[in-house]
CSV table of C-alpha atoms in Angstrom, one decimal:
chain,number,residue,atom,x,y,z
A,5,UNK,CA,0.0,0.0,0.0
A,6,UNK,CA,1.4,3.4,-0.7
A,7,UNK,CA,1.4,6.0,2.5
A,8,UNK,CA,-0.5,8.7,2.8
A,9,UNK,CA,0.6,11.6,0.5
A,10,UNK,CA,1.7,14.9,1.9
A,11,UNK,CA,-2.1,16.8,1.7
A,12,UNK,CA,-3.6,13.7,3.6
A,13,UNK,CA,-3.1,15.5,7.4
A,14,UNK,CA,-4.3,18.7,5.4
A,15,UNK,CA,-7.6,16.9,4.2
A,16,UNK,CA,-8.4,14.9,7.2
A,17,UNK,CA,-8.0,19.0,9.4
A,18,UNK,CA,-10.1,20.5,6.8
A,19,UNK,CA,-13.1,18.1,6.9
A,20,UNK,CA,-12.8,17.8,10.9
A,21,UNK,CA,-13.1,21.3,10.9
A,22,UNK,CA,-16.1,21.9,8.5
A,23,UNK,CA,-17.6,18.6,10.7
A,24,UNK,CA,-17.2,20.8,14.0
A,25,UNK,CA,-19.0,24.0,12.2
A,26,UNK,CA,-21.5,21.8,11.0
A,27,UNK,CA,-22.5,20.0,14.4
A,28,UNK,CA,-22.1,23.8,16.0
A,29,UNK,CA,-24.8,25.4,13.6
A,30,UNK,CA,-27.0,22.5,13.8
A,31,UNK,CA,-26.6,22.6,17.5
A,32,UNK,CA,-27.6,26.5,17.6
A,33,UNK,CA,-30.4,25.8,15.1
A,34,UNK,CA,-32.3,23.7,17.1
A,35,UNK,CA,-33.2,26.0,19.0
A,36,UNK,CA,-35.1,27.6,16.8
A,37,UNK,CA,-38.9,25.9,16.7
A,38,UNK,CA,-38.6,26.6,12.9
A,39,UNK,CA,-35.5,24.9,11.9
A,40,UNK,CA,-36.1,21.5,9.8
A,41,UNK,CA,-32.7,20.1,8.9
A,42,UNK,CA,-33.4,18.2,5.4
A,43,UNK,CA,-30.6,16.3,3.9
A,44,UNK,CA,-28.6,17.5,0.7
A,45,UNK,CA,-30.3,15.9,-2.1
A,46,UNK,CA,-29.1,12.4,-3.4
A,47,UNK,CA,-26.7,12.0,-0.6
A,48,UNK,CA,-28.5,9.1,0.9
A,49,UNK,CA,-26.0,7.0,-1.6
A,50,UNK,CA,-23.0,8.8,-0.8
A,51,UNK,CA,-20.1,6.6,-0.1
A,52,UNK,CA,-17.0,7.7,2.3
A,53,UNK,CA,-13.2,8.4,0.9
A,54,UNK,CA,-11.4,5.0,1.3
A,55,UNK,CA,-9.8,7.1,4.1
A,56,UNK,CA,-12.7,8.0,6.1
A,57,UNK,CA,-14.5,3.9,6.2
A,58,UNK,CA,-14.0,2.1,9.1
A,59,UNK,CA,-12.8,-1.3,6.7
A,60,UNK,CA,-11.0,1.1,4.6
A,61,UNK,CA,-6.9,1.3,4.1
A,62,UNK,CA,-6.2,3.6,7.0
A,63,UNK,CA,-9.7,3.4,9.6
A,64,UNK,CA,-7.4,5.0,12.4
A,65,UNK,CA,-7.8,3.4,16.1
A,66,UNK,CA,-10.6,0.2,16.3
A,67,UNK,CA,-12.3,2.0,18.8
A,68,UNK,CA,-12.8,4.9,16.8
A,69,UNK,CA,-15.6,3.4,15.0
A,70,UNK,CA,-17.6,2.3,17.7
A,71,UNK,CA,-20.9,3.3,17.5
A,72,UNK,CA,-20.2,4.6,14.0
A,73,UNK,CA,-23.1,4.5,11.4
A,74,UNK,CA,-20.7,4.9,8.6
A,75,UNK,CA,-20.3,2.1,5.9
């Protein structure tokens, strides 16, 4: 297997990071008795990077997948 190239740190910051902002908003938003969160349309089929799957090349620690609903 080849290693990680030299944006893979990079990638895995940015999308933590736009993760955190994401969970923040939501959790602001419900607050708001008119907030209805609605998917992005067609993502119900949307796979994970081969780096982000918990049977994937690089899953990270076993027990970082526990409880995970990603496949």
């Amino acid at each position: 297997m080849a290693p990680p190239d030299a944006r893979f740190a990079s990638r895995i910051r940015q999308i933590a990071q736009a993760a955190a902002w994401r969970a923040a908003s939501l959790k602001q938003r419900t607050e708001d008795p008119d907030f209805a969160w609605e998917p992005v349309t067609g993502s119900a089929g949307m796979t994970l990077s081969y780096e982000l799957r918990p049977d994937g090349n690089r899953p990270g620690p076993k027990d970082a997948w526990d409880g995970s609903t990603a496949s």
